[in-house]
PDB file of C-alpha atoms in Angstrom:
ATOM      1  CA  HIS A   1     101.811 110.630  85.786  1.00  0.00           C
ATOM      2  CA  ALA A   2     103.708 111.956  88.697  1.00  0.00           C
ATOM      3  CA  LEU A   3     106.993 111.124  86.934  1.00  0.00           C
ATOM      4  CA  VAL A   4     106.085 112.904  83.767  1.00  0.00           C
ATOM      5  CA  ALA A   5     104.861 115.836  85.792  1.00  0.00           C
ATOM      6  CA  GLU A   6     108.300 116.095  87.625  1.00  0.00           C
ATOM      7  CA  PHE A   7     110.016 115.954  84.417  1.00  0.00           C
ATOM      8  CA  ASP A   8     108.006 118.791  82.759  1.00  0.00           C
ATOM      9  CA  ARG A   9     108.547 120.822  85.961  1.00  0.00           C
ATOM     10  CA  LEU A  10     112.418 120.638  85.842  1.00  0.00           C
ATOM     11  CA  LEU A  11     112.536 120.458  81.876  1.00  0.00           C
ATOM     12  CA  ASN A  12     112.841 124.294  81.619  1.00  0.00           C
ATOM     13  CA  ALA A  13     114.675 125.023  84.800  1.00  0.00           C
ATOM     14  CA  PRO A  14     118.448 125.726  84.952  1.00  0.00           C
ATOM     15  CA  GLY A  15     120.174 122.475  85.127  1.00  0.00           C
ATOM     16  CA  GLY A  16     116.576 120.771  85.220  1.00  0.00           C
ATOM     17  CA  LEU A  17     117.811 117.541  83.355  1.00  0.00           C
ATOM     18  CA  VAL A  18     120.735 117.069  85.765  1.00  0.00           C
ATOM     19  CA  LEU A  19     118.427 117.482  88.876  1.00  0.00           C
ATOM     20  CA  PHE A  20     115.986 115.103  87.339  1.00  0.00           C
ATOM     21  CA  LEU A  21     118.622 112.338  86.672  1.00  0.00           C
ATOM     22  CA  LEU A  22     119.791 113.004  90.392  1.00  0.00           C
ATOM     23  CA  GLU A  23     116.379 112.470  91.536  1.00  0.00           C
ATOM     24  CA  ILE A  24     115.951 109.093  89.592  1.00  0.00           C
ATOM     25  CA  ILE A  25     119.461 108.020  90.915  1.00  0.00           C
ATOM     26  CA  PHE A  26     118.272 108.835  94.559  1.00  0.00           C
ATOM     27  CA  LEU A  27     115.092 106.972  93.842  1.00  0.00           C
ATOM     28  CA  MET A  28     116.785 103.789  92.751  1.00  0.00           C
ATOM     29  CA  VAL A  29     118.939 104.097  95.888  1.00  0.00           C
ATOM     30  CA  VAL A  30     116.011 104.183  98.028  1.00  0.00           C
ATOM     31  CA  ILE A  31     114.423 101.143  96.268  1.00  0.00           C
ATOM     32  CA  ALA A  32     117.670  99.362  96.773  1.00  0.00           C
ATOM     33  CA  GLY A  33     117.599 100.053 100.407  1.00  0.00           C
ATOM     34  CA  ALA A  34     114.038  98.898 100.712  1.00  0.00           C
ATOM     35  CA  ILE A  35     114.931  95.652  98.990  1.00  0.00           C
ATOM     36  CA  MET A  36     117.684  95.175 101.480  1.00  0.00           C
ATOM     37  CA  LEU A  37     115.485  96.010 104.315  1.00  0.00           C
ATOM     38  CA  VAL A  38     112.868  93.538 103.146  1.00  0.00           C
ATOM     39  CA  GLN A  39     115.304  90.702 102.476  1.00  0.00           C
ATOM     40  CA  GLY A  40     117.828  91.359 105.360  1.00  0.00           C
ATOM     41  CA  THR A  41     118.279  88.373 107.588  1.00  0.00           C
ATOM     42  CA  ARG A  42     120.687  87.227 110.026  1.00  0.00           C
ATOM     43  CA  LYS A  43     121.515  83.504 109.970  1.00  0.00           C
ATOM     44  CA  ILE A  44     122.235  81.769 113.149  1.00  0.00           C
ATOM     45  CA  PRO A  45     123.915  78.338 112.670  1.00  0.00           C
ATOM     46  CA  VAL A  46     122.306  75.289 114.053  1.00  0.00           C
ATOM     47  CA  GLN A  47     123.792  71.804 114.364  1.00  0.00           C
ATOM     48  CA  TYR A  48     121.593  68.683 115.089  1.00  0.00           C
ATOM     49  CA  ALA A  49     123.043  65.738 116.914  1.00  0.00           C
ATOM     50  CA  LYS A  50     123.765  62.571 114.958  1.00  0.00           C
ATOM     51  CA  ARG A  51     121.396  59.564 115.578  1.00  0.00           C
ATOM     52  CA  ILE A  52     121.830  56.064 114.121  1.00  0.00           C
ATOM     53  CA  VAL A  53     118.734  54.201 113.603  1.00  0.00           C
ATOM     54  CA  GLY A  54     119.336  50.691 112.028  1.00  0.00           C
ATOM     55  CA  ASN A  55     121.904  50.999 109.380  1.00  0.00           C
ATOM     56  CA  LYS A  56     121.240  54.791 108.699  1.00  0.00           C
ATOM     57  CA  GLN A  57     122.508  57.953 110.242  1.00  0.00           C
ATOM     58  CA  TYR A  58     120.302  60.800 110.777  1.00  0.00           C
ATOM     59  CA  GLY A  59     121.126  64.529 111.792  1.00  0.00           C
ATOM     60  CA  GLY A  60     124.665  65.816 111.987  1.00  0.00           C
ATOM     61  CA  VAL A  61     123.814  68.422 109.324  1.00  0.00           C
ATOM     62  CA  ARG A  62     124.226  72.098 109.851  1.00  0.00           C
ATOM     63  CA  GLN A  63     121.371  74.513 109.197  1.00  0.00           C
ATOM     64  CA  TYR A  64     120.471  78.052 109.940  1.00  0.00           C
ATOM     65  CA  ILE A  65     117.650  79.923 111.758  1.00  0.00           C
ATOM     66  CA  PRO A  66     116.960  82.885 109.531  1.00  0.00           C
ATOM     67  CA  LEU A  67     116.085  86.075 111.657  1.00  0.00           C
ATOM     68  CA  LYS A  68     114.668  88.822 109.543  1.00  0.00           C
ATOM     69  CA  VAL A  69     116.240  92.326 110.206  1.00  0.00           C
ATOM     70  CA  ASN A  70     112.651  93.719 109.622  1.00  0.00           C
ATOM     71  CA  ALA A  71     110.266  91.001 111.186  1.00  0.00           C
ATOM     72  CA  ALA A  72     107.686  93.815 111.723  1.00  0.00           C
ATOM     73  CA  ASN A  73     107.277  94.585 108.014  1.00  0.00           C
ATOM     74  CA  VAL A  74     105.156  97.638 107.532  1.00  0.00           C
ATOM     75  CA  MET A  75     103.098  97.211 110.767  1.00  0.00           C
ATOM     76  CA  PRO A  76     105.046  99.717 112.830  1.00  0.00           C
ATOM     77  CA  ILE A  77     104.433 102.529 110.080  1.00  0.00           C
ATOM     78  CA  ILE A  78     100.660 101.684 110.008  1.00  0.00           C
ATOM     79  CA  PHE A  79     100.514 101.839 113.792  1.00  0.00           C
ATOM     80  CA  ALA A  80     102.554 105.136 114.042  1.00  0.00           C
ATOM     81  CA  GLN A  81     100.244 106.754 111.358  1.00  0.00           C
ATOM     82  CA  ALA A  82      97.254 105.784 113.344  1.00  0.00           C
ATOM     83  CA  ILE A  83      98.696 107.422 116.520  1.00  0.00           C
ATOM     84  CA  MET A  84      99.551 110.527 114.598  1.00  0.00           C
ATOM     85  CA  PHE A  85      95.954 111.099 113.760  1.00  0.00           C
ATOM     86  CA  ILE A  86      95.263 111.923 117.473  1.00  0.00           C
ATOM     87  CA  PRO A  87      96.839 115.358 117.325  1.00  0.00           C
ATOM     88  CA  LEU A  88      94.710 116.121 114.342  1.00  0.00           C
ATOM     89  CA  THR A  89      91.498 115.031 116.119  1.00  0.00           C
ATOM     90  CA  ILE A  90      92.609 117.259 118.961  1.00  0.00           C
ATOM     91  CA  ALA A  91      93.092 120.195 116.596  1.00  0.00           C
ATOM     92  CA  GLN A  92      89.612 119.834 115.235  1.00  0.00           C
ATOM     93  CA  PHE A  93      87.996 120.214 118.561  1.00  0.00           C
ATOM     94  CA  SER A  94      90.435 122.889 119.918  1.00  0.00           C
ATOM     95  CA  VAL A  95      90.052 126.552 119.547  1.00  0.00           C
ATOM     96  CA  GLY A  96      92.601 129.440 119.986  1.00  0.00           C
ATOM     97  CA  GLU A  97      96.288 128.756 120.497  1.00  0.00           C
ATOM     98  CA  GLY A  98      95.832 125.287 121.524  1.00  0.00           C
ATOM     99  CA  GLY A  99      94.299 124.282 118.299  1.00  0.00           C
ATOM    100  CA  GLY A 100      97.104 126.087 116.262  1.00  0.00           C
ATOM    101  CA  PHE A 101      99.716 124.132 118.187  1.00  0.00           C
ATOM    102  CA  TRP A 102      98.214 120.710 117.455  1.00  0.00           C
ATOM    103  CA  ALA A 103      97.675 121.781 113.805  1.00  0.00           C
ATOM    104  CA  SER A 104     101.335 122.821 113.427  1.00  0.00           C
ATOM    105  CA  LEU A 105     102.402 119.674 115.105  1.00  0.00           C
ATOM    106  CA  MET A 106     100.401 117.742 112.321  1.00  0.00           C
ATOM    107  CA  ASN A 107     102.225 119.550 109.487  1.00  0.00           C
ATOM    108  CA  TYR A 108     103.351 116.869 107.333  1.00  0.00           C
ATOM    109  CA  THR A 109     106.821 118.449 106.450  1.00  0.00           C
ATOM    110  CA  SER A 110     107.562 119.900 110.005  1.00  0.00           C
ATOM    111  CA  PHE A 111     110.549 118.446 111.879  1.00  0.00           C
ATOM    112  CA  SER A 112     108.343 117.777 114.941  1.00  0.00           C
ATOM    113  CA  TYR A 113     106.061 115.604 113.021  1.00  0.00           C
ATOM    114  CA  ASN A 114     108.597 113.554 111.358  1.00  0.00           C
ATOM    115  CA  PHE A 115     110.779 113.173 114.537  1.00  0.00           C
ATOM    116  CA  ILE A 116     107.755 112.016 116.554  1.00  0.00           C
ATOM    117  CA  PHE A 117     106.656 109.798 113.587  1.00  0.00           C
ATOM    118  CA  ALA A 118     110.209 108.257 113.444  1.00  0.00           C
ATOM    119  CA  LEU A 119     110.346 107.530 117.252  1.00  0.00           C
ATOM    120  CA  LEU A 120     106.840 105.947 117.179  1.00  0.00           C
ATOM    121  CA  ILE A 121     108.008 103.626 114.289  1.00  0.00           C
ATOM    122  CA  ILE A 122     111.288 102.661 116.090  1.00  0.00           C
ATOM    123  CA  ALA A 123     109.073 101.774 119.298  1.00  0.00           C
ATOM    124  CA  PHE A 124     106.351  99.879 117.425  1.00  0.00           C
ATOM    125  CA  THR A 125     109.148  97.930 115.534  1.00  0.00           C
ATOM    126  CA  TYR A 126     110.386  96.667 118.853  1.00  0.00           C
ATOM    127  CA  PHE A 127     106.775  96.036 120.213  1.00  0.00           C
ATOM    128  CA  TYR A 128     105.751  94.139 117.098  1.00  0.00           C
ATOM    129  CA  THR A 129     108.934  92.013 116.871  1.00  0.00           C
ATOM    130  CA  ALA A 130     108.528  91.164 120.559  1.00  0.00           C
ATOM    131  CA  ILE A 131     105.018  89.770 120.114  1.00  0.00           C
ATOM    132  CA  THR A 132     105.673  87.821 116.748  1.00  0.00           C
ATOM    133  CA  VAL A 133     109.083  86.452 117.519  1.00  0.00           C
ATOM    134  CA  ASN A 134     109.299  84.110 120.493  1.00  0.00           C
ATOM    135  CA  PRO A 135     112.989  83.078 121.423  1.00  0.00           C
ATOM    136  CA  ILE A 136     111.677  80.639 124.167  1.00  0.00           C
ATOM    137  CA  GLN A 137     109.510  78.684 121.705  1.00  0.00           C
ATOM    138  CA  MET A 138     112.403  78.598 119.160  1.00  0.00           C
ATOM    139  CA  ALA A 139     114.746  77.406 121.731  1.00  0.00           C
ATOM    140  CA  GLU A 140     112.347  74.543 122.896  1.00  0.00           C
ATOM    141  CA  ASP A 141     111.608  73.505 119.308  1.00  0.00           C
ATOM    142  CA  LEU A 142     115.529  73.207 118.822  1.00  0.00           C
ATOM    143  CA  LYS A 143     115.880  70.990 122.034  1.00  0.00           C
ATOM    144  CA  ARG A 144     113.003  68.920 121.255  1.00  0.00           C
ATOM    145  CA  ASN A 145     114.594  68.053 117.751  1.00  0.00           C
ATOM    146  CA  ASN A 146     118.127  67.507 119.211  1.00  0.00           C
ATOM    147  CA  GLY A 147     119.348  70.876 117.701  1.00  0.00           C
ATOM    148  CA  PHE A 148     121.619  73.291 119.475  1.00  0.00           C
ATOM    149  CA  ILE A 149     123.491  76.348 118.484  1.00  0.00           C
ATOM    150  CA  PRO A 150     127.344  75.912 118.559  1.00  0.00           C
ATOM    151  CA  GLY A 151     128.877  77.385 121.733  1.00  0.00           C
ATOM    152  CA  VAL A 152     125.487  77.988 123.440  1.00  0.00           C
ATOM    153  CA  LYS A 153     123.843  75.706 125.921  1.00  0.00           C
ATOM    154  CA  PRO A 154     120.289  74.283 124.929  1.00  0.00           C
ATOM    155  CA  GLY A 155     117.380  75.675 126.720  1.00  0.00           C
ATOM    156  CA  LYS A 156     117.384  79.011 128.558  1.00  0.00           C
ATOM    157  CA  ARG A 157     120.821  80.077 127.266  1.00  0.00           C
ATOM    158  CA  THR A 158     119.715  79.499 123.644  1.00  0.00           C
ATOM    159  CA  ALA A 159     116.545  81.533 124.187  1.00  0.00           C
ATOM    160  CA  GLU A 160     118.540  84.416 125.573  1.00  0.00           C
ATOM    161  CA  TYR A 161     121.080  84.129 122.796  1.00  0.00           C
ATOM    162  CA  ILE A 162     118.362  84.462 120.140  1.00  0.00           C
ATOM    163  CA  ASP A 163     116.648  87.235 122.003  1.00  0.00           C
ATOM    164  CA  LEU A 164     119.946  89.136 122.064  1.00  0.00           C
ATOM    165  CA  VAL A 165     120.807  88.686 118.359  1.00  0.00           C
ATOM    166  CA  MET A 166     117.157  89.795 117.543  1.00  0.00           C
ATOM    167  CA  SER A 167     117.372  92.957 119.642  1.00  0.00           C
ATOM    168  CA  ARG A 168     120.742  93.745 117.795  1.00  0.00           C
ATOM    169  CA  ILE A 169     119.502  93.344 114.296  1.00  0.00           C
ATOM    170  CA  THR A 170     116.147  95.056 115.194  1.00  0.00           C
ATOM    171  CA  PHE A 171     117.709  98.446 116.013  1.00  0.00           C
ATOM    172  CA  PRO A 172     119.228  99.192 112.564  1.00  0.00           C
ATOM    173  CA  GLY A 173     116.119  97.690 110.915  1.00  0.00           C
ATOM    174  CA  SER A 174     113.788 100.044 112.961  1.00  0.00           C
ATOM    175  CA  ILE A 175     115.997 103.067 112.095  1.00  0.00           C
ATOM    176  CA  PHE A 176     116.149 102.253 108.407  1.00  0.00           C
ATOM    177  CA  LEU A 177     112.359 101.665 108.438  1.00  0.00           C
ATOM    178  CA  ALA A 178     111.770 105.071 110.049  1.00  0.00           C
ATOM    179  CA  LEU A 179     114.007 106.658 107.437  1.00  0.00           C
ATOM    180  CA  VAL A 180     111.922 105.082 104.677  1.00  0.00           C
ATOM    181  CA  ALA A 181     108.912 106.204 106.258  1.00  0.00           C
ATOM    182  CA  ILE A 182     109.767 109.826 106.494  1.00  0.00           C
ATOM    183  CA  MET A 183     111.705 109.937 103.067  1.00  0.00           C
ATOM    184  CA  PRO A 184     108.767 111.246 101.226  1.00  0.00           C
ATOM    185  CA  ALA A 185     108.490 114.293 103.458  1.00  0.00           C
ATOM    186  CA  PHE A 186     112.345 114.941 103.119  1.00  0.00           C
ATOM    187  CA  ALA A 187     111.766 114.650  99.391  1.00  0.00           C
ATOM    188  CA  GLY A 188     109.009 117.258  99.363  1.00  0.00           C
ATOM    189  CA  ILE A 189     110.946 119.576 101.499  1.00  0.00           C
ATOM    190  CA  THR A 190     113.827 119.662  98.952  1.00  0.00           C
ATOM    191  CA  GLY A 191     111.272 120.775  96.146  1.00  0.00           C
ATOM    192  CA  ILE A 192     110.385 117.512  94.601  1.00  0.00           C
ATOM    193  CA  ASN A 193     106.759 117.199  93.270  1.00  0.00           C
ATOM    194  CA  SER A 194     104.481 116.077  96.159  1.00  0.00           C
ATOM    195  CA  GLN A 195     103.093 113.261  94.013  1.00  0.00           C
ATOM    196  CA  PHE A 196     106.476 112.144  92.882  1.00  0.00           C
ATOM    197  CA  ALA A 197     107.857 112.418  96.448  1.00  0.00           C
ATOM    198  CA  GLN A 198     105.443 109.675  97.455  1.00  0.00           C
ATOM    199  CA  PHE A 199     107.561 107.152  95.479  1.00  0.00           C
ATOM    200  CA  PHE A 200     110.714 107.680  97.775  1.00  0.00           C
ATOM    201  CA  GLY A 201     109.287 105.657 100.660  1.00  0.00           C
ATOM    202  CA  GLY A 202     106.440 104.946 102.927  1.00  0.00           C
ATOM    203  CA  THR A 203     104.272 101.667 103.209  1.00  0.00           C
ATOM    204  CA  SER A 204     103.442 101.721  99.469  1.00  0.00           C
ATOM    205  CA  LEU A 205     107.082 101.258  98.488  1.00  0.00           C
ATOM    206  CA  LEU A 206     107.691  98.703 100.999  1.00  0.00           C
ATOM    207  CA  ILE A 207     104.522  96.783 100.080  1.00  0.00           C
ATOM    208  CA  LEU A 208     105.432  97.024  96.314  1.00  0.00           C
ATOM    209  CA  VAL A 209     108.896  95.648  96.894  1.00  0.00           C
ATOM    210  CA  GLY A 210     107.595  92.979  98.961  1.00  0.00           C
ATOM    211  CA  VAL A 211     104.953  91.840  96.508  1.00  0.00           C
ATOM    212  CA  VAL A 212     107.552  91.912  93.609  1.00  0.00           C
ATOM    213  CA  LEU A 213     110.047  89.911  95.470  1.00  0.00           C
ATOM    214  CA  ASP A 214     107.487  87.350  96.245  1.00  0.00           C
ATOM    215  CA  THR A 215     106.299  87.172  92.790  1.00  0.00           C
ATOM    216  CA  LEU A 216     109.913  86.673  91.522  1.00  0.00           C
ATOM    217  CA  GLN A 217     110.357  84.047  94.125  1.00  0.00           C
ATOM    218  CA  GLN A 218     107.241  82.229  92.990  1.00  0.00           C
ATOM    219  CA  ILE A 219     108.296  82.379  89.356  1.00  0.00           C
ATOM    220  CA  GLU A 220     111.804  80.996  90.172  1.00  0.00           C
ATOM    221  CA  SER A 221     110.249  78.125  92.223  1.00  0.00           C
ATOM    222  CA  HIS A 222     107.952  77.310  89.298  1.00  0.00           C
ATOM    223  CA  LEU A 223     110.688  77.392  86.660  1.00  0.00           C
ATOM    224  CA  LEU A 224     112.918  75.297  88.977  1.00  0.00           C
ATOM    225  CA  MET A 225     109.968  72.713  89.379  1.00  0.00           C
ATOM    226  CA  ARG A 226     109.603  72.643  85.550  1.00  0.00           C
ATOM    227  CA  HIS A 227     113.390  72.238  85.092  1.00  0.00           C
ATOM    228  CA  TYR A 228     113.471  69.239  87.602  1.00  0.00           C
ATOM    229  CA  ASP A 229     110.365  67.640  86.199  1.00  0.00           C
ATOM    230  CA  GLY A 230     112.331  67.561  82.815  1.00  0.00           C
ATOM    231  CA  PHE A 231     115.237  65.682  84.576  1.00  0.00           C
ATOM    232  CA  LEU A 232     112.832  63.506  86.448  1.00  0.00           C
ATOM    233  CA  LYS A 233     111.208  62.318  83.115  1.00  0.00           C
ATOM    234  CA  SER A 234     114.464  61.529  81.538  1.00  0.00           C
ATOM    235  CA  GLY A 235     115.835  59.723  84.648  1.00  0.00           C
ATOM    236  CA  ALA A 236     118.808  62.151  85.190  1.00  0.00           C
ATOM    237  CA  LYS A 237     120.576  63.073  88.255  1.00  0.00           C
ATOM    238  CA  ILE A 238     119.414  66.371  89.986  1.00  0.00           C
ATOM    239  CA  LYS A 239     121.966  68.581  91.704  1.00  0.00           C
ATOM    240  CA  GLY A 240     120.263  70.933  94.136  1.00  0.00           C
ATOM    241  CA  ARG A 241     121.448  74.402  95.489  1.00  0.00           C
ATOM    242  CA  SER A 242     123.070  72.587  98.507  1.00  0.00           C
ATOM    243  CA  GLY A 243     125.486  70.717  96.083  1.00  0.00           C
ATOM    244  CA  SER A 244     123.989  67.206  96.935  1.00  0.00           C
ATOM    245  CA  ILE A 245     123.138  64.946  93.952  1.00  0.00           C
ATOM    246  CA  ALA A 246     119.980  62.646  94.026  1.00  0.00           C
ATOM    247  CA  ALA A 247     119.660  59.990  91.462  1.00  0.00           C
ATOM    248  CA  TYR A 248     116.120  59.065  90.324  1.00  0.00           C
TER     249      TYR A 248
END
């Protein structure tokens, strides 16, 4: 409905069709950016020590620790939105110039509102990432399983290295998350229909992208399982994504 309303609004305007196409292209760019934000990971290589038990050799393979660029997901936006309701509550109980100040601060399209909103999202991204990602526990798990990061000593040094990498990738992730959150307000300022502008970002877009990606991954896994089951029944050899071949 919002898309149709925006098309009707621009249909009779000078150059309206071109503007509408530009809006659609910009929307596609925002969606592509949201997909990159949701799927973005930094892979840390991990090597496991070789162990020989009997006549078999275990370990020695290289794996990766996937660190998400946006480990906090949409939680920073939700927390920031909750904090931004405080000025609105103050404005409701204030009179005179004080109430007007808080009311203007809560203007959805104002620079002050979106600037504070973006700063809160960045801060909450670091906070939520810090409480959900535990580099010390990850380092201990690696050491317990005879794993190590090449060039980094096991234990404390590994924890410090993981924490450093996580801090580096969280910064651009938090910036992009803040941009996605304030994008609907920016779209509204440029004259885009308020209902259609909501498609340009915010929690709804990130949740929608996450659900679609999870659904596609589940469908892919289901199709792969059915494909492998067909080979298992025929007694064929299966070649996985890693390139290894297993005979059944």
